[in-house]
PDB file of C-alpha atoms in Angstrom:
ATOM      1  CA  MET A   6      57.257  70.165 194.495  1.00 38.00           C
ATOM      2  CA  HIS A   7      58.292  70.131 197.998  1.00 42.00           C
ATOM      3  CA  HIS A   8      61.781  69.725 199.017  1.00 44.00           C
ATOM      4  CA  HIS A   9      62.640  66.922 201.338  1.00 44.00           C
ATOM      5  CA  ASN A  10      65.918  66.810 203.242  1.00 46.00           C
ATOM      6  CA  HIS A  11      66.942  63.061 203.762  1.00 46.00           C
ATOM      7  CA  GLY A  12      70.582  63.807 204.791  1.00 48.00           C
ATOM      8  CA  ASN A  13      69.669  65.755 207.877  1.00 61.00           C
ATOM      9  CA  GLY A  14      70.555  63.112 210.352  1.00 70.00           C
ATOM     10  CA  PHE A  15      73.953  64.439 211.090  1.00 75.00           C
ATOM     11  CA  LEU A  16      72.544  68.024 211.132  1.00 77.00           C
ATOM     12  CA  ASP A  17      70.065  67.180 213.514  1.00 76.00           C
ATOM     13  CA  ILE A  18      72.580  65.367 216.012  1.00 84.00           C
ATOM     14  CA  LEU A  19      74.634  68.913 215.809  1.00 86.00           C
ATOM     15  CA  LEU A  20      71.591  70.763 216.857  1.00 86.00           C
ATOM     16  CA  TYR A  21      70.706  68.719 219.583  1.00 86.00           C
ATOM     17  CA  ILE A  22      74.407  68.997 220.815  1.00 91.00           C
ATOM     18  CA  LEU A  23      73.993  72.652 220.396  1.00 91.00           C
ATOM     19  CA  LEU A  24      70.615  72.591 222.392  1.00 92.00           C
ATOM     20  CA  ILE A  25      72.492  70.807 225.236  1.00 93.00           C
ATOM     21  CA  VAL A  26      75.364  73.189 225.222  1.00 95.00           C
ATOM     22  CA  LEU A  27      73.278  76.256 225.270  1.00 95.00           C
ATOM     23  CA  ILE A  28      71.080  74.987 228.332  1.00 95.00           C
ATOM     24  CA  VAL A  29      73.927  73.445 230.206  1.00 95.00           C
ATOM     25  CA  GLY A  30      75.979  76.692 229.508  1.00 95.00           C
ATOM     26  CA  TYR A  31      73.487  79.037 230.903  1.00 95.00           C
ATOM     27  CA  LEU A  32      72.833  76.963 233.985  1.00 95.00           C
ATOM     28  CA  VAL A  33      76.788  77.037 234.623  1.00 94.00           C
ATOM     29  CA  LEU A  34      76.890  80.955 234.290  1.00 93.00           C
ATOM     30  CA  VAL A  35      73.853  81.059 236.770  1.00 94.00           C
ATOM     31  CA  TYR A  36      75.656  78.755 239.232  1.00 92.00           C
ATOM     32  CA  ARG A  37      79.035  80.690 238.882  1.00 89.00           C
ATOM     33  CA  THR A  38      77.563  84.181 239.224  1.00 90.00           C
ATOM     34  CA  ASN A  39      75.193  83.195 242.204  1.00 89.00           C
ATOM     35  CA  GLU A  40      78.369  82.816 244.224  1.00 85.00           C
ATOM     36  CA  LYS A  41      79.507  86.361 243.518  1.00 86.00           C
ATOM     37  CA  TYR A  42      76.272  88.166 243.039  1.00 87.00           C
ATOM     38  CA  LYS A  43      72.460  88.332 244.115  1.00 87.00           C
ATOM     39  CA  LYS A  44      70.814  85.087 243.308  1.00 91.00           C
ATOM     40  CA  TRP A  45      69.688  84.733 239.671  1.00 92.00           C
ATOM     41  CA  PRO A  46      65.705  84.064 239.451  1.00 92.00           C
ATOM     42  CA  MET A  47      65.042  80.700 239.002  1.00 94.00           C
ATOM     43  CA  ILE A  48      62.047  81.329 236.769  1.00 95.00           C
ATOM     44  CA  ARG A  49      64.606  82.885 234.259  1.00 95.00           C
ATOM     45  CA  CYS A  50      66.342  79.422 234.054  1.00 96.00           C
ATOM     46  CA  VAL A  51      62.915  77.769 233.377  1.00 96.00           C
ATOM     47  CA  PHE A  52      62.328  80.399 230.641  1.00 97.00           C
ATOM     48  CA  TRP A  53      65.472  79.658 228.979  1.00 97.00           C
ATOM     49  CA  ILE A  54      65.235  76.187 229.008  1.00 96.00           C
ATOM     50  CA  ILE A  55      61.668  76.162 227.540  1.00 96.00           C
ATOM     51  CA  GLY A  56      62.608  79.024 225.147  1.00 96.00           C
ATOM     52  CA  ILE A  57      65.546  77.187 223.639  1.00 96.00           C
ATOM     53  CA  ALA A  58      63.314  74.047 223.404  1.00 94.00           C
ATOM     54  CA  ALA A  59      60.767  75.886 221.431  1.00 95.00           C
ATOM     55  CA  VAL A  60      63.229  77.463 219.052  1.00 94.00           C
ATOM     56  CA  PHE A  61      64.864  73.873 218.447  1.00 92.00           C
ATOM     57  CA  LEU A  62      61.453  72.454 218.012  1.00 91.00           C
ATOM     58  CA  GLY A  63      60.943  75.019 215.249  1.00 90.00           C
ATOM     59  CA  ILE A  64      64.024  73.778 213.473  1.00 89.00           C
ATOM     60  CA  ALA A  65      64.615  70.156 214.096  1.00 85.00           C
ATOM     61  CA  GLY A  66      62.479  67.323 215.053  1.00 81.00           C
ATOM     62  CA  PRO A  67      58.891  66.174 213.985  1.00 87.00           C
ATOM     63  CA  ILE A  68      57.206  69.554 213.564  1.00 88.00           C
ATOM     64  CA  ALA A  69      60.123  71.005 211.551  1.00 86.00           C
ATOM     65  CA  GLU A  70      60.076  67.851 209.303  1.00 86.00           C
ATOM     66  CA  ARG A  71      56.283  67.878 208.688  1.00 89.00           C
ATOM     67  CA  ALA A  72      56.711  71.629 207.789  1.00 86.00           C
ATOM     68  CA  HIS A  73      58.317  70.642 204.454  1.00 84.00           C
ATOM     69  CA  ALA A  74      54.747  69.303 203.291  1.00 87.00           C
ATOM     70  CA  SER A  75      52.406  70.920 205.588  1.00 91.00           C
ATOM     71  CA  PHE A  76      51.613  74.663 205.644  1.00 93.00           C
ATOM     72  CA  GLN A  77      49.974  74.309 209.089  1.00 93.00           C
ATOM     73  CA  ALA A  78      53.038  72.589 210.353  1.00 93.00           C
ATOM     74  CA  HIS A  79      55.159  75.410 208.931  1.00 93.00           C
ATOM     75  CA  MET A  80      53.019  77.899 210.942  1.00 94.00           C
ATOM     76  CA  MET A  81      53.505  76.102 214.040  1.00 95.00           C
ATOM     77  CA  THR A  82      57.273  76.469 213.325  1.00 93.00           C
ATOM     78  CA  HIS A  83      56.906  80.158 212.542  1.00 93.00           C
ATOM     79  CA  LEU A  84      55.091  80.690 215.999  1.00 95.00           C
ATOM     80  CA  LEU A  85      57.670  78.605 217.929  1.00 95.00           C
ATOM     81  CA  LEU A  86      60.688  80.189 216.154  1.00 94.00           C
ATOM     82  CA  GLY A  87      59.483  83.813 215.795  1.00 94.00           C
ATOM     83  CA  MET A  88      57.177  84.307 218.616  1.00 95.00           C
ATOM     84  CA  LEU A  89      57.195  81.914 221.608  1.00 96.00           C
ATOM     85  CA  GLY A  90      61.103  81.133 221.609  1.00 96.00           C
ATOM     86  CA  PRO A  91      61.943  84.785 221.376  1.00 96.00           C
ATOM     87  CA  LEU A  92      59.463  85.916 224.088  1.00 96.00           C
ATOM     88  CA  LEU A  93      60.920  83.134 226.588  1.00 96.00           C
ATOM     89  CA  LEU A  94      64.444  84.006 225.711  1.00 96.00           C
ATOM     90  CA  VAL A  95      64.008  87.618 226.233  1.00 95.00           C
ATOM     91  CA  LEU A  96      62.325  86.760 229.590  1.00 95.00           C
ATOM     92  CA  SER A  97      65.584  84.926 230.518  1.00 95.00           C
ATOM     93  CA  ALA A  98      67.766  87.876 230.101  1.00 92.00           C
ATOM     94  CA  PRO A  99      70.779  86.050 228.563  1.00 93.00           C
ATOM     95  CA  MET A 100      72.709  89.441 227.893  1.00 90.00           C
ATOM     96  CA  SER A 101      72.327  90.538 231.462  1.00 89.00           C
ATOM     97  CA  LEU A 102      73.789  87.051 232.709  1.00 91.00           C
ATOM     98  CA  LEU A 103      76.420  87.213 230.173  1.00 89.00           C
ATOM     99  CA  LEU A 104      77.379  90.892 231.294  1.00 88.00           C
ATOM    100  CA  ARG A 105      77.545  89.641 235.006  1.00 87.00           C
ATOM    101  CA  SER A 106      79.510  86.541 234.060  1.00 87.00           C
ATOM    102  CA  VAL A 107      82.337  87.743 231.817  1.00 85.00           C
ATOM    103  CA  PRO A 108      85.594  89.585 232.900  1.00 85.00           C
ATOM    104  CA  VAL A 109      85.652  93.478 233.084  1.00 86.00           C
ATOM    105  CA  THR A 110      87.471  93.839 229.899  1.00 86.00           C
ATOM    106  CA  TRP A 111      84.872  91.635 228.070  1.00 88.00           C
ATOM    107  CA  GLY A 112      81.963  93.544 229.753  1.00 84.00           C
ATOM    108  CA  ARG A 113      83.108  96.751 228.596  1.00 87.00           C
ATOM    109  CA  ILE A 114      83.515  95.488 224.998  1.00 88.00           C
ATOM    110  CA  LEU A 115      80.164  94.101 225.145  1.00 85.00           C
ATOM    111  CA  SER A 116      78.517  97.302 226.545  1.00 85.00           C
ATOM    112  CA  LYS A 117      80.218  99.263 223.914  1.00 87.00           C
ATOM    113  CA  VAL A 118      78.433  97.000 221.321  1.00 87.00           C
ATOM    114  CA  LEU A 119      75.101  97.273 222.871  1.00 84.00           C
ATOM    115  CA  LYS A 120      75.291 101.099 222.856  1.00 85.00           C
ATOM    116  CA  SER A 121      76.592 101.258 219.373  1.00 87.00           C
ATOM    117  CA  PHE A 122      74.671 103.112 216.681  1.00 87.00           C
ATOM    118  CA  TYR A 123      73.771  99.874 214.865  1.00 88.00           C
ATOM    119  CA  VAL A 124      72.203  98.202 217.721  1.00 87.00           C
ATOM    120  CA  ARG A 125      70.439 101.302 218.915  1.00 88.00           C
ATOM    121  CA  TRP A 126      68.857 101.508 215.318  1.00 91.00           C
ATOM    122  CA  ILE A 127      67.795  98.003 214.984  1.00 91.00           C
ATOM    123  CA  THR A 128      66.237  97.560 218.453  1.00 90.00           C
ATOM    124  CA  HIS A 129      64.245 100.822 217.943  1.00 93.00           C
ATOM    125  CA  PRO A 130      60.634  99.622 218.327  1.00 93.00           C
ATOM    126  CA  ILE A 131      59.602 101.073 214.725  1.00 95.00           C
ATOM    127  CA  ILE A 132      62.669  99.344 212.937  1.00 95.00           C
ATOM    128  CA  ALA A 133      62.187  96.195 214.759  1.00 94.00           C
ATOM    129  CA  SER A 134      58.601  95.899 213.948  1.00 95.00           C
ATOM    130  CA  ILE A 135      59.269  96.749 210.319  1.00 95.00           C
ATOM    131  CA  LEU A 136      61.856  93.952 210.196  1.00 94.00           C
ATOM    132  CA  ASN A 137      59.664  91.483 211.645  1.00 94.00           C
ATOM    133  CA  ALA A 138      56.169  92.166 210.269  1.00 93.00           C
ATOM    134  CA  GLY A 139      57.517  93.366 206.951  1.00 93.00           C
ATOM    135  CA  GLY A 140      59.666  90.140 206.639  1.00 93.00           C
ATOM    136  CA  LEU A 141      56.518  87.950 207.036  1.00 94.00           C
ATOM    137  CA  TRP A 142      54.596  90.018 204.682  1.00 95.00           C
ATOM    138  CA  ILE A 143      57.219  89.500 201.980  1.00 93.00           C
ATOM    139  CA  LEU A 144      57.374  85.702 202.812  1.00 93.00           C
ATOM    140  CA  TYR A 145      53.859  84.950 202.415  1.00 93.00           C
ATOM    141  CA  THR A 146      52.569  87.446 199.681  1.00 92.00           C
ATOM    142  CA  THR A 147      55.459  86.822 197.271  1.00 91.00           C
ATOM    143  CA  ASP A 148      57.016  83.568 195.844  1.00 90.00           C
ATOM    144  CA  LEU A 149      59.569  83.643 198.474  1.00 92.00           C
ATOM    145  CA  TYR A 150      57.653  80.788 200.804  1.00 90.00           C
ATOM    146  CA  HIS A 151      57.360  78.568 197.553  1.00 88.00           C
ATOM    147  CA  SER A 152      61.148  79.211 196.765  1.00 89.00           C
ATOM    148  CA  MET A 153      62.422  78.375 200.159  1.00 88.00           C
ATOM    149  CA  GLN A 154      60.939  74.927 199.788  1.00 84.00           C
ATOM    150  CA  SER A 155      63.251  74.099 197.242  1.00 84.00           C
ATOM    151  CA  SER A 156      66.339  75.845 198.407  1.00 86.00           C
ATOM    152  CA  ASN A 157      68.303  74.789 201.668  1.00 84.00           C
ATOM    153  CA  LEU A 158      70.144  78.151 201.882  1.00 88.00           C
ATOM    154  CA  LEU A 159      67.046  80.151 201.440  1.00 90.00           C
ATOM    155  CA  HIS A 160      65.351  77.946 204.021  1.00 88.00           C
ATOM    156  CA  VAL A 161      68.120  78.566 206.660  1.00 88.00           C
ATOM    157  CA  PHE A 162      68.062  82.414 205.721  1.00 91.00           C
ATOM    158  CA  VAL A 163      64.394  82.582 206.305  1.00 92.00           C
ATOM    159  CA  HIS A 164      64.406  80.550 209.537  1.00 93.00           C
ATOM    160  CA  VAL A 165      67.287  82.906 210.916  1.00 93.00           C
ATOM    161  CA  HIS A 166      65.673  85.841 210.011  1.00 95.00           C
ATOM    162  CA  VAL A 167      62.295  84.927 211.677  1.00 94.00           C
ATOM    163  CA  PHE A 168      64.000  84.114 214.804  1.00 95.00           C
ATOM    164  CA  LEU A 169      66.151  87.247 214.944  1.00 95.00           C
ATOM    165  CA  ALA A 170      63.402  89.497 213.915  1.00 96.00           C
ATOM    166  CA  GLY A 171      61.043  88.076 216.637  1.00 95.00           C
ATOM    167  CA  TYR A 172      63.666  88.194 219.175  1.00 95.00           C
ATOM    168  CA  VAL A 173      64.624  91.950 218.431  1.00 94.00           C
ATOM    169  CA  PHE A 174      61.121  92.834 218.037  1.00 95.00           C
ATOM    170  CA  THR A 175      60.303  91.360 221.669  1.00 94.00           C
ATOM    171  CA  LEU A 176      63.237  92.977 223.042  1.00 92.00           C
ATOM    172  CA  SER A 177      62.378  96.398 221.667  1.00 92.00           C
ATOM    173  CA  MET A 178      58.828  96.134 223.192  1.00 92.00           C
ATOM    174  CA  ILE A 179      59.568  94.796 226.773  1.00 91.00           C
ATOM    175  CA  TYR A 180      62.529  96.042 228.928  1.00 89.00           C
ATOM    176  CA  ILE A 181      63.913  92.867 230.838  1.00 84.00           C
ATOM    177  CA  GLU A 182      67.476  93.201 229.550  1.00 76.00           C
ATOM    178  CA  VAL A 183      70.012  95.960 230.024  1.00 71.00           C
ATOM    179  CA  THR A 184      68.695  98.580 227.651  1.00 72.00           C
ATOM    180  CA  PRO A 185      70.990 101.596 227.173  1.00 66.00           C
ATOM    181  CA  HIS A 186      68.392 103.366 224.930  1.00 74.00           C
ATOM    182  CA  ARG A 187      64.913 103.287 226.106  1.00 83.00           C
ATOM    183  CA  THR A 188      61.919 104.660 224.145  1.00 89.00           C
ATOM    184  CA  SER A 189      58.476 105.800 225.886  1.00 89.00           C
ATOM    185  CA  PHE A 190      55.541 103.467 226.885  1.00 90.00           C
ATOM    186  CA  GLN A 191      53.494 105.424 224.535  1.00 92.00           C
ATOM    187  CA  LEU A 192      55.625 104.719 221.525  1.00 93.00           C
ATOM    188  CA  ARG A 193      55.848 100.918 222.146  1.00 94.00           C
ATOM    189  CA  ALA A 194      52.267 100.636 222.934  1.00 94.00           C
ATOM    190  CA  ILE A 195      51.245 102.312 219.531  1.00 95.00           C
ATOM    191  CA  VAL A 196      53.999 100.328 217.466  1.00 95.00           C
ATOM    192  CA  LEU A 197      52.817  97.121 219.173  1.00 95.00           C
ATOM    193  CA  ILE A 198      49.033  97.706 218.401  1.00 95.00           C
ATOM    194  CA  LEU A 199      50.069  98.485 214.812  1.00 95.00           C
ATOM    195  CA  ALA A 200      52.395  95.257 214.603  1.00 95.00           C
ATOM    196  CA  MET A 201      49.599  93.172 216.010  1.00 95.00           C
ATOM    197  CA  ALA A 202      47.220  94.584 213.418  1.00 95.00           C
ATOM    198  CA  ALA A 203      49.803  93.790 210.599  1.00 95.00           C
ATOM    199  CA  HIS A 204      50.104  90.192 211.885  1.00 94.00           C
ATOM    200  CA  SER A 205      46.387  89.774 212.136  1.00 94.00           C
ATOM    201  CA  ILE A 206      45.562  91.179 208.633  1.00 95.00           C
ATOM    202  CA  LEU A 207      48.504  89.096 207.175  1.00 95.00           C
ATOM    203  CA  SER A 208      46.827  85.867 208.773  1.00 95.00           C
ATOM    204  CA  LYS A 209      43.456  86.698 207.202  1.00 95.00           C
ATOM    205  CA  TRP A 210      45.203  87.447 203.916  1.00 95.00           C
ATOM    206  CA  ILE A 211      46.853  83.839 203.892  1.00 94.00           C
ATOM    207  CA  TYR A 212      43.391  82.488 204.817  1.00 94.00           C
ATOM    208  CA  ALA A 213      42.064  84.060 201.658  1.00 93.00           C
ATOM    209  CA  ASN A 214      44.834  83.810 199.251  1.00 91.00           C
ATOM    210  CA  PRO A 215      46.897  80.775 199.909  1.00 91.00           C
ATOM    211  CA  PRO A 216      50.874  81.124 199.194  1.00 90.00           C
ATOM    212  CA  LEU A 217      51.920  79.699 195.931  1.00 86.00           C
ATOM    213  CA  GLY A 218      51.913  75.807 196.066  1.00 85.00           C
ATOM    214  CA  VAL A 219      49.689  75.676 199.202  1.00 90.00           C
ATOM    215  CA  GLU A 220      46.452  74.012 199.170  1.00 92.00           C
ATOM    216  CA  ALA A 221      43.406  76.017 200.147  1.00 92.00           C
ATOM    217  CA  THR A 222      42.422  74.130 203.343  1.00 92.00           C
ATOM    218  CA  ASP A 223      45.997  73.900 204.460  1.00 93.00           C
ATOM    219  CA  ALA A 224      46.468  77.721 203.990  1.00 93.00           C
ATOM    220  CA  GLN A 225      43.235  78.315 206.082  1.00 94.00           C
ATOM    221  CA  LEU A 226      44.350  76.008 208.866  1.00 95.00           C
ATOM    222  CA  GLY A 227      47.684  77.784 208.604  1.00 94.00           C
ATOM    223  CA  GLY A 228      46.085  81.252 208.752  1.00 94.00           C
ATOM    224  CA  MET A 229      44.210  80.480 211.581  1.00 94.00           C
ATOM    225  CA  LEU A 230      46.901  78.973 213.727  1.00 93.00           C
ATOM    226  CA  MET A 231      48.714  82.275 213.015  1.00 94.00           C
ATOM    227  CA  TYR A 232      45.771  84.517 213.831  1.00 93.00           C
ATOM    228  CA  TYR A 233      44.860  82.868 217.206  1.00 94.00           C
ATOM    229  CA  GLY A 234      48.443  81.668 218.279  1.00 94.00           C
ATOM    230  CA  GLY A 235      49.905  84.845 217.411  1.00 92.00           C
ATOM    231  CA  ASP A 236      47.283  86.938 219.241  1.00 91.00           C
ATOM    232  CA  ALA A 237      48.013  84.764 222.381  1.00 93.00           C
ATOM    233  CA  ILE A 238      51.640  85.395 222.382  1.00 94.00           C
ATOM    234  CA  ASP A 239      51.093  89.156 221.534  1.00 92.00           C
ATOM    235  CA  LEU A 240      48.672  89.288 224.517  1.00 93.00           C
ATOM    236  CA  VAL A 241      51.514  88.015 227.039  1.00 94.00           C
ATOM    237  CA  ILE A 242      53.737  91.023 225.417  1.00 93.00           C
ATOM    238  CA  VAL A 243      50.955  93.409 225.864  1.00 93.00           C
ATOM    239  CA  ILE A 244      50.481  92.610 229.831  1.00 93.00           C
ATOM    240  CA  LEU A 245      54.025  92.677 230.350  1.00 93.00           C
ATOM    241  CA  LEU A 246      54.461  96.021 228.809  1.00 92.00           C
ATOM    242  CA  CYS A 247      51.509  97.354 230.917  1.00 92.00           C
ATOM    243  CA  ALA A 248      52.722  95.685 234.155  1.00 90.00           C
ATOM    244  CA  GLN A 249      56.046  97.392 233.605  1.00 87.00           C
ATOM    245  CA  TYR A 250      54.571 100.692 232.959  1.00 86.00           C
ATOM    246  CA  PHE A 251      52.432 100.539 236.216  1.00 86.00           C
ATOM    247  CA  LYS A 252      55.399  99.368 238.050  1.00 82.00           C
ATOM    248  CA  GLY A 253      57.122 102.374 236.852  1.00 73.00           C
ATOM    249  CA  LYS A 254      54.241 104.679 237.871  1.00 71.00           C
ATOM    250  CA  LYS A 255      54.066 103.175 241.375  1.00 69.00           C
ATOM    251  CA  ARG A 256      57.885 103.520 241.845  1.00 66.00           C
ATOM    252  CA  ALA A 257      57.596 107.128 240.609  1.00 60.00           C
ATOM    253  CA  VAL A 258      54.680 107.939 243.081  1.00 62.00           C
ATOM    254  CA  GLU A 259      56.432 106.124 246.074  1.00 58.00           C
ATOM    255  CA  GLY A 260      59.571 108.362 245.221  1.00 58.00           C
ATOM    256  CA  ARG A 261      57.572 111.476 245.252  1.00 57.00           C
ATOM    257  CA  VAL A 262      55.783 110.457 248.677  1.00 53.00           C
ATOM    258  CA  TYR A 263      59.225 109.667 250.123  1.00 47.00           C
ATOM    259  CA  THR A 264      60.811 112.978 248.938  1.00 53.00           C
ATOM    260  CA  VAL A 265      57.647 115.012 250.318  1.00 45.00           C
ATOM    261  CA  ALA A 266      57.978 113.173 253.745  1.00 46.00           C
ATOM    262  CA  LYS A 267      61.732 113.780 253.791  1.00 51.00           C
ATOM    263  CA  THR A 268      61.242 117.503 253.108  1.00 51.00           C
ATOM    264  CA  SER A 269      58.295 117.892 255.668  1.00 50.00           C
ATOM    265  CA  GLU A 270      60.709 116.298 258.319  1.00 54.00           C
ATOM    266  CA  GLY A 271      63.554 118.757 257.353  1.00 50.00           C
TER     267      GLY A 271
END
């Protein structure tokens, strides 16, 4: 019933090479731009390394291998690939690093892409959360999960979607990166609460209604992992969102105090 990939040795080697290239590439850009600009925060390098490692653990290695036969292991790859990895990668601000690394001409092209209608549309909190939560509902409440076990192409497509949807969703919630089109804290807070509810309800649904081809016990363990693991990562996003809001409030108050002081001096 489950599809096992025995010829994946070469693919795994390619993935590990890509892992090294992404980590080394990021660190090289940091080293080069530190000579011209303000020092890049070291914590972002740590986030990048752990984030890339989390994503790769979700697609290669022992957990990913076990995910073909175990729904619990599959759910662990979902948390690594769709939640933890994207959160750490967003915190490492790769787009901001790239913008300060590339030549001016490339920087302008990149900025134009970031300001395009498509990027504005896809990174809107409502659209991003529909793509993220909606994709998971389709995966686990239809035959899609069962079908992806016997199709390499579908397997790759689902993994790519889970990662990209998770990344764009996180990006739309917390503004670490260069964001030319920002939405209000209130809107993001409401969407985040609804997205968390959709995630929690789905995990309970999985617990009670195992996906096609999944044993009841395996589905219950996977559902619990999704519920508690997802909540833990979402809690970090909530804390970051609120911290940014209060930081912005504090800046606004300090700005007003400074203006009043300057006016009274005048």
